[in-house]
Amino acid sequence: MRLEIGKFKVKDIVFGGETSYADGILTVDREDALKVVREDKYITDAELEIVHPGDMVRLCPIKDSVEFRCKVEGGEGAYPGVTSPLGQAGMGRTNVLDGVSLLAVGKHWGGFQDGLLDMGGEYQHYTIWGDMPNLVLVADTSEAEERHEQQKKNHAIRWGALRLAEHIAQCVRDMEPEETDVYELPPLAARDEKTKALPGVVYVLQPQTQMEALGYNTLVYGWDGNRMLPTLMHPNELLDGCLVSGSFMPSSSKISTYEFSTNPMIKKLYEQHGRTINFLGVILSTLNPKMEEKARCVQIAGQIAVAIGAQAAVVAEEGYGNPDVDYTAMLVELERLGIKTVGISDESTGRDGASQPLVSMNPATDALVTTGNVSQFYKMPAMKVIGELEALARDGNSGGWEGCINPDGSCVMENNGMFCANHISGYSRRSCSDF
């Protein structure tokens, strides 16, 4: 399977009379773009803003981040099964506007799955979005039944962002990319003997799929991940938009749609394929609420790894708390089967860093990478807000609480509420120090 990602290197975003790309500048026709968002009858109000690195701007409550991308050949659309008919991802060519993103922000109502980020100041570099220009969709909806719920589907805003990102990317559909990344991974049996002789490595991704009710979990080709068993997938499928982020889990522990489709860990494994490893593919696993479901999932994933000849695995967990049980069990099972594992997750060690980092621990899990502490405490100065800062205190954002916002607009919060800040996808810049 061969996938080409055609890149257009965006230096800046501006508003103008026609949506277009030229010389590193993405121009967005504001009114035309908003028409796409307002196609959803549940969108009651929508605006577009542009933010740049260093702007003293705070965004809250953030629902998702999406890369601007469009399918040029070899598939149905940028997010098959979600914004387009079901079709095969991972082959042909997809054009992307590289180095920028679309951020979806609620005008008022948030929840514990929604986040906050700063474009400037001390916390600018705590997320990847603080270092890139972003188009910001700020919208409100008539999904009134969700407004006072801590857990929200955020369907209208999230789908509006997906449609808008794909619509804007159409401006480069017929253009020749400035740079093309090629991802080609032959079937296991078709690889040359030199590659087969290298250690076989599989990437085990555990996206958030714990909600038994539909509409909250990570989507796989539009299918709710809670309804799946572990599945072997080609890494190109992920890089080509087969996963859409859900609306569940405290924000810093989430993997955004942007990160699913630009996954740096997959790209790093690709870089080493044929050199130091034989990259076998992705086992897309699940996170489950019940112990029997956890055991079943781990058992099936383990047998897939054995069947494809895995000698080593990288396991990435989206979330923490209850999912730590699935995560640890996966690591232990793979080790039991003779597969060397490295785990990637964040941790919950308390504000003082002294608490047990994972709910479930085991001596077999002796190669763990931390991407951050969800309980890390922040003191944040006042700055301009896009959205509504009060959502941090009022609506159950997992990083905020009643009284966390001061009269002058400054606030305190836990890392729990910083949008996808722990970057479990592999973007994280954080580490754990012993001293």
Short mmCIF file of C-alpha atoms in Angstrom, two decimals:
data_model
loop_
_atom_site.label_atom_id
_atom_site.label_comp_id
_atom_site.label_asym_id
_atom_site.label_seq_id
_atom_site.Cartn_x
_atom_site.Cartn_y
_atom_site.Cartn_z
CA MET A 1 0.00 0.00 0.00
CA ARG A 2 1.46 3.34 -1.11
CA LEU A 3 0.34 6.70 0.24
CA GLU A 4 1.60 10.08 -0.90
CA ILE A 5 1.11 13.09 1.38
CA GLY A 6 1.48 16.21 -0.75
CA LYS A 7 2.58 19.09 1.47
CA PHE A 8 2.04 22.81 1.04
CA LYS A 9 4.14 24.67 3.60
CA VAL A 10 1.98 27.36 5.17
CA LYS A 11 3.75 30.28 6.85
CA ASP A 12 0.67 32.34 7.64
CA ILE A 13 -3.13 32.48 7.42
CA VAL A 14 -5.02 35.61 6.36
CA PHE A 15 -8.60 36.49 5.47
CA GLY A 16 -9.36 37.56 1.90
CA GLY A 17 -11.89 37.53 -0.90
CA GLU A 18 -11.15 33.99 -2.10
CA THR A 19 -9.85 30.87 -0.38
CA SER A 20 -6.47 30.14 -1.96
CA TYR A 21 -2.86 29.21 -1.31
CA ALA A 22 0.21 30.93 -2.76
CA ASP A 23 3.80 31.55 -1.63
CA GLY A 24 3.27 30.11 1.83
CA ILE A 25 0.11 32.12 2.55
CA LEU A 26 -3.26 30.47 3.10
CA THR A 27 -6.03 32.97 2.33
CA VAL A 28 -9.48 32.13 3.70
CA ASP A 29 -12.74 33.58 2.42
CA ARG A 30 -14.42 34.02 5.78
CA GLU A 31 -18.03 34.14 4.59
CA ASP A 32 -17.65 31.21 2.21
CA ALA A 33 -16.04 29.16 4.99
CA LEU A 34 -18.78 29.97 7.47
CA LYS A 35 -21.44 28.83 4.99
CA VAL A 36 -19.93 25.36 5.17
CA VAL A 37 -20.13 25.35 8.95
CA ARG A 38 -23.69 26.68 9.01
CA GLU A 39 -24.93 23.82 6.83
CA ASP A 40 -25.58 22.03 10.13
CA LYS A 41 -28.95 23.15 11.48
CA TYR A 42 -27.67 22.74 15.04
CA ILE A 43 -25.03 25.46 14.57
CA THR A 44 -26.68 28.63 15.89
CA ASP A 45 -23.70 30.97 15.69
CA ALA A 46 -20.23 30.74 14.19
CA GLU A 47 -17.22 33.00 13.77
CA LEU A 48 -13.67 32.58 12.46
CA GLU A 49 -10.51 33.96 14.06
CA ILE A 50 -6.82 33.64 13.27
CA VAL A 51 -4.19 33.25 16.00
CA HIS A 52 -0.42 33.25 15.70
CA PRO A 53 2.47 32.04 17.87
CA GLY A 54 3.21 34.65 20.50
CA ASP A 55 -0.26 36.20 20.50
CA MET A 56 -1.36 36.80 24.06
CA VAL A 57 -4.55 34.85 23.45
CA ARG A 58 -6.18 32.04 25.43
CA LEU A 59 -8.62 29.63 23.75
CA CYS A 60 -11.31 27.83 25.78
CA PRO A 61 -13.23 25.48 25.56
CA ILE A 62 -11.48 23.65 22.69
CA LYS A 63 -13.22 20.61 21.19
CA ASP A 64 -10.74 19.34 18.59
CA SER A 65 -7.92 20.16 16.20
CA VAL A 66 -8.02 19.13 12.55
CA GLU A 67 -5.45 19.23 9.75
CA PHE A 68 -6.47 20.88 6.47
CA ARG A 69 -6.45 17.97 4.00
CA CYS A 70 -8.22 16.76 0.88
CA LYS A 71 -8.13 13.47 -1.00
CA VAL A 72 -6.74 13.90 -4.50
CA GLU A 73 -6.74 10.31 -5.75
CA GLY A 74 -7.23 6.80 -4.42
CA GLY A 75 -10.06 7.38 -1.96
CA GLU A 76 -13.41 8.94 -1.16
CA GLY A 77 -12.46 11.82 1.12
CA ALA A 78 -10.25 13.13 3.89
CA TYR A 79 -12.22 11.38 6.65
CA PRO A 80 -13.87 8.34 5.01
CA GLY A 81 -17.01 7.11 6.72
CA VAL A 82 -17.37 10.42 8.57
CA THR A 83 -17.43 13.40 6.18
CA SER A 84 -17.53 11.26 3.04
CA PRO A 85 -18.84 7.85 2.03
CA LEU A 86 -16.99 4.86 3.40
CA GLY A 87 -13.90 4.13 1.35
CA GLN A 88 -10.38 2.81 1.74
CA ALA A 89 -7.86 5.15 3.35
CA GLY A 90 -4.11 4.77 3.04
CA MET A 91 -3.45 4.79 -0.68
CA GLY A 92 -3.25 7.30 -3.52
CA ARG A 93 -2.53 10.93 -2.69
CA THR A 94 -3.77 13.33 -0.05
CA ASN A 95 -2.83 17.01 -0.16
CA VAL A 96 -2.36 18.82 3.15
CA LEU A 97 -1.73 22.37 4.30
CA ASP A 98 1.29 21.72 6.48
CA GLY A 99 2.28 23.63 9.62
CA VAL A 100 -1.16 25.00 10.48
CA SER A 101 -4.36 23.63 11.98
CA LEU A 102 -8.03 24.31 12.52
CA LEU A 103 -9.08 24.59 16.18
CA ALA A 104 -12.74 24.09 17.09
CA VAL A 105 -13.80 26.17 20.09
CA GLY A 106 -17.17 26.41 21.82
CA LYS A 107 -18.60 29.85 22.39
CA HIS A 108 -19.87 28.98 25.82
CA TRP A 109 -20.39 25.39 26.89
CA GLY A 110 -17.58 23.07 27.83
CA GLY A 111 -17.05 19.87 29.73
CA PHE A 112 -14.33 17.74 31.22
CA GLN A 113 -13.27 16.57 27.75
CA ASP A 114 -12.70 20.13 26.50
CA GLY A 115 -9.46 22.03 26.84
CA LEU A 116 -7.62 25.33 27.03
CA LEU A 117 -4.40 26.52 25.43
CA ASP A 118 -2.33 29.71 25.32
CA MET A 119 -0.79 31.09 22.14
CA GLY A 120 1.69 33.23 24.08
CA GLY A 121 3.31 33.58 27.47
CA GLU A 122 4.80 30.95 29.76
CA TYR A 123 2.56 28.14 28.53
CA GLN A 124 2.78 28.78 24.78
CA HIS A 125 5.05 25.82 24.10
CA TYR A 126 3.12 23.34 26.22
CA THR A 127 1.17 22.31 23.10
CA ILE A 128 2.17 22.06 19.44
CA TRP A 129 -0.53 24.57 18.48
CA GLY A 130 1.22 27.37 20.34
CA ASP A 131 3.98 27.16 17.72
CA MET A 132 1.86 27.33 14.56
CA PRO A 133 -0.71 29.68 13.01
CA ASN A 134 -4.24 28.41 13.60
CA LEU A 135 -7.61 29.14 12.08
CA VAL A 136 -10.14 29.10 14.94
CA LEU A 137 -13.76 28.13 14.46
CA VAL A 138 -15.74 29.59 17.37
CA ALA A 139 -19.27 28.24 17.38
CA ASP A 140 -22.38 27.73 19.48
CA THR A 141 -25.06 25.10 18.97
CA SER A 142 -28.66 24.32 19.82
CA GLU A 143 -27.71 20.97 21.37
CA ALA A 144 -29.32 22.30 24.53
CA GLU A 145 -29.71 18.92 26.19
CA GLU A 146 -25.92 18.72 26.48
CA ARG A 147 -25.27 22.17 27.90
CA HIS A 148 -25.49 21.16 31.52
CA GLU A 149 -23.97 17.71 31.05
CA GLN A 150 -20.37 17.20 32.06
CA GLN A 151 -19.96 14.75 29.17
CA LYS A 152 -20.84 16.16 25.76
CA LYS A 153 -20.80 14.75 22.23
CA ASN A 154 -20.08 18.18 20.70
CA HIS A 155 -21.22 16.67 17.40
CA ALA A 156 -22.18 19.84 15.52
CA ILE A 157 -18.97 21.75 16.28
CA ARG A 158 -16.66 18.77 15.74
CA TRP A 159 -18.26 17.78 12.42
CA GLY A 160 -18.35 21.42 11.38
CA ALA A 161 -14.58 21.59 11.88
CA LEU A 162 -14.01 18.41 9.87
CA ARG A 163 -16.10 19.67 6.96
CA LEU A 164 -14.48 23.10 7.06
CA ALA A 165 -10.92 21.75 7.11
CA GLU A 166 -11.60 19.56 4.10
CA HIS A 167 -13.39 22.41 2.28
CA ILE A 168 -10.51 24.86 2.74
CA ALA A 169 -7.95 22.27 1.65
CA GLN A 170 -9.71 21.97 -1.71
CA CYS A 171 -7.82 25.12 -2.71
CA VAL A 172 -4.68 23.00 -3.22
CA ARG A 173 -6.41 19.96 -4.69
CA ASP A 174 -5.20 20.57 -8.24
CA MET A 175 -1.84 22.09 -7.36
CA GLU A 176 1.56 20.39 -7.46
CA PRO A 177 2.84 19.83 -3.89
CA GLU A 178 5.95 21.63 -2.73
CA GLU A 179 7.06 18.46 -0.98
CA THR A 180 5.76 14.88 -1.04
CA ASP A 181 6.15 12.31 1.71
CA VAL A 182 5.75 8.73 0.54
CA TYR A 183 4.62 5.98 2.90
CA GLU A 184 4.86 2.51 1.41
CA LEU A 185 4.82 -0.68 3.42
CA PRO A 186 4.52 -3.95 1.49
CA PRO A 187 2.56 -6.98 2.77
CA LEU A 188 4.47 -8.96 5.41
CA ALA A 189 5.10 -11.90 3.12
CA ALA A 190 6.34 -9.69 0.28
CA ARG A 191 9.22 -8.06 2.15
CA ASP A 192 12.81 -8.74 1.20
CA GLU A 193 14.96 -11.09 3.25
CA LYS A 194 17.10 -8.29 4.66
CA THR A 195 14.04 -6.56 6.09
CA LYS A 196 12.55 -9.81 7.38
CA ALA A 197 15.78 -10.46 9.29
CA LEU A 198 15.35 -7.24 11.30
CA PRO A 199 13.38 -7.19 14.59
CA GLY A 200 9.66 -7.09 13.89
CA VAL A 201 8.04 -4.11 15.66
CA VAL A 202 4.32 -3.38 15.97
CA TYR A 203 2.64 -0.18 17.16
CA VAL A 204 -0.25 -0.92 19.53
CA LEU A 205 -2.54 2.10 19.78
CA GLN A 206 -5.24 2.22 22.47
CA PRO A 207 -7.57 5.10 21.49
CA GLN A 208 -10.31 6.19 23.86
CA THR A 209 -13.29 3.81 23.46
CA GLN A 210 -14.64 3.44 27.00
CA MET A 211 -18.10 4.95 26.59
CA GLU A 212 -20.79 2.32 26.04
CA ALA A 213 -23.18 5.00 24.75
CA LEU A 214 -22.61 5.91 21.11
CA GLY A 215 -21.27 9.27 19.98
CA TYR A 216 -18.41 9.87 22.40
CA ASN A 217 -15.65 7.48 21.35
CA THR A 218 -12.90 7.56 18.74
CA LEU A 219 -14.33 6.71 15.33
CA VAL A 220 -12.67 4.18 13.01
CA TYR A 221 -13.91 4.77 9.47
CA GLY A 222 -16.96 6.29 11.15
CA TRP A 223 -17.55 3.23 13.34
CA ASP A 224 -17.69 3.67 17.11
CA GLY A 225 -14.52 2.18 18.58
CA ASN A 226 -16.40 0.72 21.53
CA ARG A 227 -18.01 -1.76 19.12
CA MET A 228 -14.66 -3.13 17.91
CA LEU A 229 -12.19 -5.81 18.86
CA PRO A 230 -8.44 -5.31 18.31
CA THR A 231 -7.67 -5.08 14.61
CA LEU A 232 -4.49 -5.18 12.54
CA MET A 233 -4.30 -2.09 10.35
CA HIS A 234 -1.88 -0.64 7.85
CA PRO A 235 -0.21 2.50 9.29
CA ASN A 236 -1.13 4.38 6.10
CA GLU A 237 -4.79 4.14 7.07
CA LEU A 238 -4.16 6.22 10.18
CA LEU A 239 -2.02 8.75 8.31
CA ASP A 240 -4.84 9.09 5.80
CA GLY A 241 -7.69 10.04 8.13
CA CYS A 242 -9.36 6.78 9.17
CA LEU A 243 -9.49 7.92 12.82
CA VAL A 244 -11.51 10.84 14.20
CA SER A 245 -11.01 11.91 17.80
CA GLY A 246 -13.84 11.33 20.24
CA SER A 247 -15.40 13.57 22.86
CA PHE A 248 -14.28 11.71 25.95
CA MET A 249 -11.44 11.80 28.49
CA PRO A 250 -9.82 14.72 30.33
CA SER A 251 -8.36 17.02 27.74
CA SER A 252 -4.61 16.78 28.32
CA SER A 253 -4.80 12.99 27.89
CA LYS A 254 -6.68 13.07 24.58
CA ILE A 255 -5.30 12.52 21.08
CA SER A 256 -6.77 15.06 18.67
CA THR A 257 -7.86 14.27 15.12
CA TYR A 258 -4.86 16.33 13.95
CA GLU A 259 -2.51 14.03 15.87
CA PHE A 260 -4.16 10.82 14.70
CA SER A 261 -3.50 11.78 11.07
CA THR A 262 0.01 13.19 11.60
CA ASN A 263 1.10 10.60 14.18
CA PRO A 264 4.84 11.19 14.77
CA MET A 265 5.38 7.75 16.33
CA ILE A 266 4.16 6.03 13.18
CA LYS A 267 6.42 8.29 11.11
CA LYS A 268 9.41 7.47 13.32
CA LEU A 269 8.78 3.74 12.95
CA TYR A 270 8.55 4.25 9.20
CA GLU A 271 11.92 6.03 9.24
CA GLN A 272 13.53 3.01 10.87
CA HIS A 273 11.80 0.42 8.67
CA GLY A 274 14.36 -1.55 6.66
CA ARG A 275 17.20 0.07 8.60
CA THR A 276 16.92 -1.08 12.21
CA ILE A 277 13.44 -2.65 12.37
CA ASN A 278 10.80 -4.42 10.32
CA PHE A 279 7.71 -2.27 10.92
CA LEU A 280 4.86 -4.79 10.97
CA GLY A 281 1.93 -2.39 11.22
CA VAL A 282 -0.58 -1.12 13.76
CA ILE A 283 -2.72 -3.10 16.14
CA LEU A 284 -5.63 -0.79 16.81
CA SER A 285 -6.85 -1.91 20.20
CA THR A 286 -9.58 -0.68 22.52
CA LEU A 287 -10.02 0.63 26.06
CA ASN A 288 -12.89 -0.98 27.91
CA PRO A 289 -14.95 -0.28 31.06
CA LYS A 290 -15.30 -3.89 32.30
CA MET A 291 -12.61 -6.31 33.43
CA GLU A 292 -13.74 -9.17 31.19
CA GLU A 293 -13.69 -6.83 28.19
CA LYS A 294 -10.20 -5.68 29.09
CA ALA A 295 -8.94 -9.28 29.34
CA ARG A 296 -10.57 -10.28 26.05
CA CYS A 297 -9.09 -7.30 24.22
CA VAL A 298 -5.58 -7.90 25.53
CA GLN A 299 -5.75 -11.61 24.68
CA ILE A 300 -6.83 -10.95 21.08
CA ALA A 301 -4.26 -8.19 20.57
CA GLY A 302 -1.54 -10.44 21.92
CA GLN A 303 -2.40 -13.23 19.50
CA ILE A 304 -2.40 -10.81 16.56
CA ALA A 305 1.09 -9.69 17.59
CA VAL A 306 2.28 -13.29 17.78
CA ALA A 307 0.68 -14.19 14.44
CA ILE A 308 2.51 -11.41 12.58
CA GLY A 309 5.84 -12.26 14.22
CA ALA A 310 6.26 -9.26 16.49
CA GLN A 311 9.41 -9.26 18.59
CA ALA A 312 8.87 -5.80 20.02
CA ALA A 313 5.97 -3.39 20.48
CA VAL A 314 5.32 0.25 21.25
CA VAL A 315 2.06 0.60 23.21
CA ALA A 316 0.37 4.01 23.43
CA GLU A 317 -2.56 4.68 25.78
CA GLU A 318 -4.97 7.57 25.27
CA GLY A 319 -6.14 8.58 28.71
CA TYR A 320 -5.40 7.54 32.27
CA GLY A 321 -7.13 6.16 35.35
CA ASN A 322 -9.38 3.26 34.42
CA PRO A 323 -7.59 2.86 31.03
CA ASP A 324 -4.33 2.25 32.91
CA VAL A 325 -5.66 -1.24 33.63
CA ASP A 326 -5.98 -2.00 29.89
CA TYR A 327 -2.60 -0.38 29.24
CA THR A 328 -0.71 -2.29 31.90
CA ALA A 329 -2.45 -5.55 31.02
CA MET A 330 -1.41 -5.12 27.39
CA LEU A 331 2.21 -4.54 28.34
CA VAL A 332 2.23 -7.53 30.68
CA GLU A 333 0.60 -9.84 28.14
CA LEU A 334 2.98 -8.89 25.35
CA GLU A 335 5.96 -9.42 27.66
CA ARG A 336 4.51 -12.81 28.69
CA LEU A 337 4.38 -13.75 25.01
CA GLY A 338 8.07 -12.88 24.62
CA ILE A 339 7.48 -9.52 22.93
CA LYS A 340 9.60 -6.69 24.31
CA THR A 341 7.45 -3.65 24.99
CA VAL A 342 7.79 0.09 25.50
CA GLY A 343 4.79 1.95 26.88
CA ILE A 344 3.84 5.57 26.16
CA SER A 345 1.30 7.34 28.37
CA ASP A 346 0.92 10.24 30.72
CA GLU A 347 0.67 9.79 34.48
CA SER A 348 -1.29 11.06 37.46
CA THR A 349 1.22 11.64 40.21
CA GLY A 350 -0.54 14.50 42.03
CA ARG A 351 0.54 18.11 42.18
CA ASP A 352 3.59 17.17 44.23
CA GLY A 353 4.55 14.33 41.87
CA ALA A 354 4.59 11.84 44.74
CA SER A 355 1.53 9.69 44.01
CA GLN A 356 1.48 6.36 42.15
CA PRO A 357 1.74 7.31 38.47
CA LEU A 358 -0.61 4.65 37.04
CA VAL A 359 -3.69 3.05 38.57
CA SER A 360 -2.30 -0.36 37.67
CA MET A 361 1.37 -1.24 38.06
CA ASN A 362 3.36 -4.41 37.36
CA PRO A 363 7.09 -5.23 37.55
CA ALA A 364 6.97 -6.44 33.93
CA THR A 365 6.30 -2.89 32.76
CA ASP A 366 9.89 -1.77 33.11
CA ALA A 367 10.20 0.39 29.97
CA LEU A 368 7.74 3.26 30.24
CA VAL A 369 7.82 6.71 28.64
CA THR A 370 5.92 9.47 30.42
CA THR A 371 4.45 12.35 28.43
CA GLY A 372 3.42 14.46 31.41
CA ASN A 373 1.62 14.65 34.75
CA VAL A 374 -2.10 15.39 34.44
CA SER A 375 -2.09 16.98 37.91
CA GLN A 376 0.66 19.52 37.26
CA PHE A 377 -0.48 22.89 38.63
CA TYR A 378 -0.46 26.09 36.55
CA LYS A 379 -0.80 29.76 37.51
CA MET A 380 -1.91 31.56 34.38
CA PRO A 381 -1.93 35.34 33.88
CA ALA A 382 -4.87 37.17 32.37
CA MET A 383 -4.97 37.53 28.59
CA LYS A 384 -7.47 37.93 25.77
CA VAL A 385 -9.87 34.98 25.55
CA ILE A 386 -11.42 33.41 22.47
CA GLY A 387 -14.46 31.42 23.57
CA GLU A 388 -15.39 31.76 27.23
CA LEU A 389 -12.95 31.30 30.09
CA GLU A 390 -15.79 30.77 32.57
CA ALA A 391 -16.33 27.35 30.95
CA LEU A 392 -13.16 26.26 32.77
CA ALA A 393 -14.76 26.84 36.16
CA ARG A 394 -18.45 26.31 35.47
CA ASP A 395 -18.79 23.33 33.16
CA GLY A 396 -16.76 20.55 34.73
CA ASN A 397 -13.53 20.96 32.77
CA SER A 398 -11.28 18.40 34.43
CA GLY A 399 -8.54 20.98 34.97
CA GLY A 400 -10.71 23.66 36.55
CA TRP A 401 -13.16 24.16 39.39
CA GLU A 402 -15.46 26.78 40.84
CA GLY A 403 -13.26 29.65 42.03
CA CYS A 404 -10.27 28.86 39.80
CA ILE A 405 -10.77 32.11 37.82
CA ASN A 406 -9.78 35.36 39.49
CA PRO A 407 -11.61 38.70 39.05
CA ASP A 408 -8.74 40.09 36.95
CA GLY A 409 -9.04 37.21 34.43
CA SER A 410 -6.03 35.26 35.64
CA CYS A 411 -6.66 31.67 36.67
CA VAL A 412 -5.23 28.52 38.16
CA MET A 413 -5.77 25.05 36.74
CA GLU A 414 -4.37 21.56 36.50
CA ASN A 415 -2.72 20.18 33.39
CA ASN A 416 -5.82 17.94 33.07
CA GLY A 417 -7.53 20.79 31.24
CA MET A 418 -4.81 21.88 28.80
CA PHE A 419 -5.83 20.80 25.33
CA CYS A 420 -4.09 17.51 24.34
CA ALA A 421 -1.00 18.88 26.09
CA ASN A 422 0.55 15.52 26.93
CA HIS A 423 0.64 14.59 23.24
CA ILE A 424 0.62 10.81 23.67
CA SER A 425 0.81 10.56 19.87
CA GLY A 426 4.52 11.31 20.18
CA TYR A 427 4.67 15.11 19.98
CA SER A 428 5.23 15.52 23.72
CA ARG A 429 8.27 17.51 24.82
CA ARG A 430 7.88 16.56 28.45
CA SER A 431 9.92 14.17 30.51
CA CYS A 432 10.30 12.87 34.05
CA SER A 433 13.35 13.81 36.10
CA ASP A 434 14.81 12.11 39.14
CA PHE A 435 16.46 14.47 41.64
#
